[in-house]
């Protein structure tokens, strides 16, 4: 197994910083990538940070994470969290542990966000801590919690 951790981000997260800042804050995805790279270095991990607006791309990247021997995947599937049986199946299809990540806490928001297909197969969920959700998830990987 490698020290590589895939950090996969779904739709609309490329607009973090300006997108609904009252919910998601003003931190950009590049800021999060920089923060995670620094933290990963301290923890002896390496991150592969990606974002796509396309569901099937996330499926392909989950398969790739396993093929590359990644230690874990941090997955913020954004709205696909609540709709995608394809992502649920992909997480079940790979042995690489997946941590579900969200900036906000979807369980305290609209009822259509209360179902998480990703959460049905994820090893752990970290949500509601803003950008820190990613850091907490990375630290969980480093500590061997997943
Ligand atoms: C999100 C929560 C989702 O419900 C929403 O669709 C997103 C972002 C979050 O990080 O809080 O796009 O995944």
Coordinates of C-alpha atoms and ligand atoms in Angstrom, one line a residue:
X1 CA 0.0 0.0 0.0
X2 CA 1.2 3.5 -0.8
X3 CA 1.0 6.7 1.2
X4 CA -1.3 8.2 -1.4
X5 CA -4.7 9.6 -0.5
X6 CA -7.1 10.5 -3.2
X7 CA -9.2 13.6 -2.4
X8 CA -12.2 13.6 -4.8
X9 CA -14.6 16.5 -5.1
X10 CA -17.9 16.6 -7.0
X11 CA -20.1 19.1 -8.6
X12 CA -20.0 22.8 -7.9
X13 CA -17.1 22.5 -5.5
X14 CA -14.9 24.3 -8.1
X15 CA -16.9 27.4 -7.1
X16 CA -16.1 27.2 -3.4
X17 CA -15.2 30.7 -2.2
X18 CA -18.0 32.5 -3.9
X19 CA -20.7 29.8 -3.9
X20 CA -23.2 30.3 -1.1
X21 CA -20.5 31.6 1.3
X22 CA -23.1 31.7 4.2
X23 CA -23.2 27.9 4.0
X24 CA -19.8 26.9 2.7
X25 CA -17.5 29.8 3.8
X26 CA -15.0 31.7 1.7
X27 CA -12.3 29.1 1.5
X28 CA -11.6 28.0 -2.1
X29 CA -10.9 24.5 -3.2
X30 CA -7.3 25.6 -4.0
X31 CA -7.0 26.8 -0.4
X32 CA -8.2 23.4 0.8
X33 CA -5.7 21.6 -1.5
X34 CA -2.9 23.8 -0.1
X35 CA -3.9 23.2 3.5
X36 CA -4.2 19.4 2.9
X37 CA -0.8 19.2 1.2
X38 CA 0.9 20.9 4.2
X39 CA -0.9 18.6 6.6
X40 CA -0.2 15.5 4.5
X41 CA 3.5 16.3 4.4
X42 CA 3.5 16.5 8.3
X43 CA 1.6 13.1 8.4
X44 CA 3.9 11.4 5.9
X45 CA 1.1 11.1 3.4
X46 CA 0.7 12.4 -0.2
X47 CA -2.6 13.7 -1.6
X48 CA -4.0 13.5 -5.1
X49 CA -6.7 16.3 -5.2
X50 CA -9.3 16.4 -8.0
X51 CA -12.6 18.0 -8.8
X52 CA -15.2 17.2 -11.4
X53 CA -18.8 18.1 -12.2
X54 CA -19.4 14.7 -13.8
X55 CA -20.8 11.7 -11.9
X56 CA -19.1 9.0 -14.0
X57 CA -15.7 10.7 -13.6
X58 CA -16.0 10.2 -9.8
X59 CA -16.7 6.5 -10.5
X60 CA -13.7 6.2 -12.7
X61 CA -11.5 7.9 -10.1
X62 CA -12.7 5.6 -7.4
X63 CA -11.6 2.6 -9.5
X64 CA -8.3 4.4 -10.2
X65 CA -7.7 4.9 -6.5
X66 CA -7.8 1.2 -6.0
X67 CA -5.7 0.4 -9.1
X68 CA -3.0 2.9 -7.8
X69 CA -3.0 1.3 -4.4
X70 CA -4.2 4.4 -2.6
X71 CA -4.4 4.1 1.1
X72 CA -7.8 5.8 1.3
X73 CA -10.1 8.2 -0.6
X74 CA -11.7 11.3 0.9
X75 CA -14.8 11.9 -1.1
X76 CA -17.0 15.0 -1.1
X77 CA -19.5 13.9 -3.8
X78 CA -21.5 17.1 -3.2
X79 CA -25.1 16.7 -4.6
X80 CA -24.3 13.2 -6.0
X81 CA -24.0 12.1 -2.4
X82 CA -27.8 12.2 -2.2
X83 CA -28.6 10.7 -5.6
X84 CA -26.0 8.4 -6.9
X85 CA -26.4 4.6 -6.6
X86 CA -23.5 4.4 -9.0
X87 CA -21.2 5.9 -6.4
X88 CA -22.6 3.6 -3.7
X89 CA -21.9 0.6 -5.9
X90 CA -18.4 1.9 -6.8
X91 CA -17.5 2.4 -3.1
X92 CA -18.7 -1.2 -2.4
X93 CA -16.8 -2.5 -5.5
X94 CA -13.4 -1.3 -4.3
X95 CA -11.4 -2.4 -1.2
X96 CA -9.9 1.1 -0.7
X97 CA -11.6 2.7 2.3
X98 CA -13.6 5.8 1.5
X99 CA -14.3 8.6 3.9
X100 CA -17.4 10.7 3.2
X101 CA -16.6 14.4 3.6
X102 CA -18.9 17.5 3.7
X103 CA -18.2 21.1 4.6
X104 CA -21.7 21.6 5.8
X105 CA -23.8 19.2 7.8
X106 CA -26.4 17.9 5.3
X107 CA -28.5 16.3 8.1
X108 CA -29.4 19.7 9.4
X109 CA -30.4 21.1 6.0
X110 CA -33.2 20.3 3.5
X111 CA -34.7 16.8 3.9
X112 CA -33.5 15.8 0.4
X113 CA -30.0 16.0 1.8
X114 CA -30.7 13.6 4.6
X115 CA -30.2 10.5 2.5
X116 CA -26.5 9.7 1.7
X117 CA -25.8 6.9 -0.7
X118 CA -22.1 7.6 -0.2
X119 CA -22.6 7.2 3.6
X120 CA -24.2 3.8 3.1
X121 CA -20.8 2.4 2.0
X122 CA -18.3 4.8 3.4
X123 CA -16.0 3.7 6.3
X124 CA -16.5 7.0 8.1
X125 CA -18.3 10.4 7.6
X126 CA -16.8 13.8 8.6
X127 CA -19.3 16.7 8.1
X128 CA -20.2 20.1 9.4
X129 CA -16.6 21.4 10.1
X130 CA -16.2 23.5 7.0
X131 CA -12.8 23.1 5.3
X132 CA -11.6 21.4 8.5
X133 CA -13.7 18.4 7.6
X134 CA -11.1 17.4 5.1
X135 CA -8.2 17.8 7.6
X136 CA -10.1 15.7 10.2
X137 CA -10.6 13.0 7.6
X138 CA -7.0 13.0 6.5
X139 CA -5.9 12.7 10.2
X140 CA -8.2 9.8 10.5
X141 CA -6.4 8.1 7.7
X142 CA -3.0 8.9 9.2
X143 CA -4.1 7.5 12.6
X144 CA -5.2 4.2 11.1
X145 CA -8.8 4.8 12.1
X146 CA -9.8 3.6 8.6
Ligands
LIG1 C1 -21.8 19.4 0.4 C2 -23.3 19.1 0.9 C3 -24.2 18.7 -0.3 O1 -25.5 18.5 0.2 C4 -24.2 19.7 -1.4 O2 -24.9 19.3 -2.5 C5 -22.8 20.2 -1.8 C6 -21.8 20.4 -0.8 C7 -20.9 19.9 1.5 O3 -19.7 19.8 1.3 O4 -21.4 20.5 2.5 O5 -22.6 20.5 -3.0 O6 -21.3 18.1 -0.1

